[in-house]
């Protein structure tokens, strides 16, 4: 029999039994439309992101009900997409709040470690020119770029049409742009 501790008149079990909740959603459980609504990415993009970070986040064994790399990415993307609380994301996906926190941290760290493969910065000389240009044009010190995003409305494509319907219900391409002072 396991060891019990006595606090006052209350018998206390130092290690309560672990509880495993049924995990609710996987990539295969959702349609492309549902994936975009929940995670802001389509199936192929989620698979690509998972493949990029898999080696950094995958558990070497399935011991203790560990989450797959795919599920960790889904957890992080859900958190990023909805800006929700860890508890709400965990309840939605059937995992504990602390697990959501670890997934978000691991996926963020893995993506950040690979940032140089996807983000290109101007040279030191060009950065200085851009900073000076922003300061001269608007009095903004230390700025090396401005970023914004927009949906560019398009006609409905004949191929993979649902992938181009945005959350507001019209066809578009989500575009993000960064510009310098010019």
XYZ file of C-alpha atoms in Angstrom:
182
model
C 0.000 0.000 0.000
C 1.237 3.476 -0.832
C 2.514 5.706 1.918
C -0.004 8.178 3.391
C 0.739 11.369 5.338
C -1.333 12.597 8.246
C -1.965 16.374 8.442
C -4.024 17.224 11.505
C -6.918 14.801 11.324
C -6.777 14.524 7.522
C -5.129 11.628 5.789
C -3.260 12.937 2.710
C -2.008 10.897 -0.246
C 1.264 12.537 -1.383
C 0.886 11.320 -4.986
C -2.651 11.372 -6.316
C -3.167 9.082 -9.290
C -2.479 10.671 -12.679
C -5.505 11.558 -14.740
C -5.400 11.303 -18.507
C -8.058 13.169 -20.435
C -9.241 12.067 -23.824
C -7.596 14.329 -26.370
C -10.223 15.909 -28.526
C -8.992 16.932 -31.961
C -6.244 15.836 -34.304
C -5.322 17.012 -37.780
C -7.282 14.116 -39.313
C -10.451 14.962 -37.370
C -10.987 18.339 -39.070
C -11.803 19.523 -42.560
C -9.631 22.140 -44.263
C -12.275 24.780 -43.527
C -12.316 23.842 -39.834
C -8.491 23.881 -39.692
C -8.371 27.396 -41.144
C -11.070 28.600 -38.749
C -9.307 27.171 -35.672
C -5.614 27.477 -36.526
C -5.477 30.057 -39.367
C -3.513 27.566 -41.481
C -4.507 24.869 -43.941
C -3.575 21.208 -43.615
C -0.504 21.394 -45.870
C 0.867 24.443 -44.050
C 0.405 22.777 -40.660
C 2.203 19.672 -41.921
C 5.031 21.846 -43.274
C 5.398 23.738 -39.976
C 5.434 20.424 -38.101
C 8.121 19.037 -40.403
C 10.251 22.163 -39.873
C 10.232 21.871 -36.063
C 9.750 18.107 -35.614
C 13.367 17.284 -34.628
C 13.356 20.053 -32.021
C 10.058 19.219 -30.313
C 9.476 15.497 -30.786
C 9.704 13.294 -27.719
C 12.072 10.352 -28.223
C 9.536 7.937 -26.689
C 5.779 7.774 -26.178
C 6.294 7.385 -22.432
C 3.809 9.117 -20.124
C 1.305 9.877 -22.882
C 3.579 12.459 -24.554
C 2.151 14.645 -27.298
C 3.206 14.071 -30.886
C 5.037 16.835 -32.733
C 1.881 17.407 -34.785
C -0.269 17.851 -31.680
C 2.269 20.221 -30.093
C 2.167 22.388 -33.223
C -1.639 22.345 -33.205
C -1.666 23.435 -29.565
C 0.745 26.305 -30.239
C -1.067 27.405 -33.409
C -4.401 27.393 -31.565
C -2.902 29.608 -28.873
C -1.371 31.951 -31.478
C -4.562 32.038 -33.580
C -7.047 32.849 -30.863
C -4.869 34.778 -28.441
C -6.738 32.893 -25.753
C -5.809 31.815 -22.293
C -3.772 28.665 -21.726
C -6.637 27.115 -19.754
C -9.167 27.730 -22.541
C -6.855 26.273 -25.206
C -6.161 23.271 -22.964
C -9.841 22.666 -22.304
C -10.587 22.901 -26.019
C -7.925 20.335 -26.910
C -8.264 18.102 -23.856
C -4.883 18.825 -22.265
C -3.695 20.535 -19.105
C -2.848 24.243 -18.959
C 0.786 23.504 -18.068
C 1.087 21.242 -21.122
C -0.239 24.043 -23.337
C 2.379 26.364 -21.847
C 5.187 23.880 -22.551
C 3.976 23.307 -26.137
C 3.777 27.026 -26.875
C 7.264 27.519 -25.428
C 8.825 24.575 -27.290
C 7.252 25.410 -30.660
C 8.078 29.116 -30.280
C 11.697 28.316 -29.408
C 11.985 25.869 -32.327
C 10.560 28.387 -34.816
C 12.714 31.167 -33.409
C 15.842 29.013 -33.763
C 15.061 28.638 -37.483
C 14.177 32.292 -38.063
C 17.355 32.973 -40.059
C 16.192 30.478 -42.694
C 13.028 32.501 -43.340
C 13.688 36.096 -42.258
C 16.274 38.144 -44.098
C 17.530 41.376 -42.584
C 19.266 44.181 -44.475
C 23.031 44.606 -44.189
C 24.457 46.807 -41.430
C 25.040 49.636 -43.922
C 21.499 49.364 -45.343
C 19.996 49.316 -41.825
C 21.757 52.589 -41.077
C 20.391 54.152 -44.266
C 16.856 52.969 -43.486
C 17.014 54.233 -39.893
C 18.198 57.616 -41.117
C 15.454 57.706 -43.767
C 12.683 57.000 -41.222
C 14.130 59.648 -38.932
C 14.389 62.220 -41.745
C 10.875 61.491 -43.073
C 8.926 61.279 -39.834
C 11.195 61.740 -36.847
C 11.063 58.043 -35.958
C 14.391 56.973 -34.390
C 15.777 53.431 -34.760
C 13.117 52.105 -37.184
C 14.266 49.560 -39.793
C 10.872 48.679 -41.292
C 7.102 48.901 -41.111
C 4.890 45.822 -41.244
C 1.219 45.381 -41.978
C -1.124 42.763 -43.298
C -4.184 42.859 -45.482
C -6.525 40.582 -47.358
C -6.376 41.173 -51.104
C -9.785 40.334 -52.552
C -9.651 37.864 -55.468
C -12.116 36.094 -57.735
C -12.978 32.600 -56.601
C -10.330 30.228 -57.997
C -11.437 27.062 -59.762
C -8.913 24.912 -57.875
C -9.048 24.492 -54.057
C -11.639 27.268 -53.737
C -12.415 26.797 -49.996
C -8.783 27.494 -49.092
C -9.162 31.061 -50.327
C -12.248 31.985 -48.294
C -11.168 34.142 -45.359
C -12.819 34.279 -41.958
C -15.032 37.159 -43.124
C -16.486 34.978 -45.866
C -14.970 36.358 -49.068
C -12.173 35.105 -51.325
C -8.786 36.653 -50.678
C -5.077 36.125 -50.372
C -3.708 37.057 -46.960
C -0.706 39.263 -47.583
C 1.866 40.605 -45.150
C 4.281 43.280 -46.267
C 7.336 44.941 -44.792
C 8.646 48.169 -46.251
C 11.492 50.572 -45.665
C 11.411 54.370 -45.632
C 11.241 54.507 -49.413
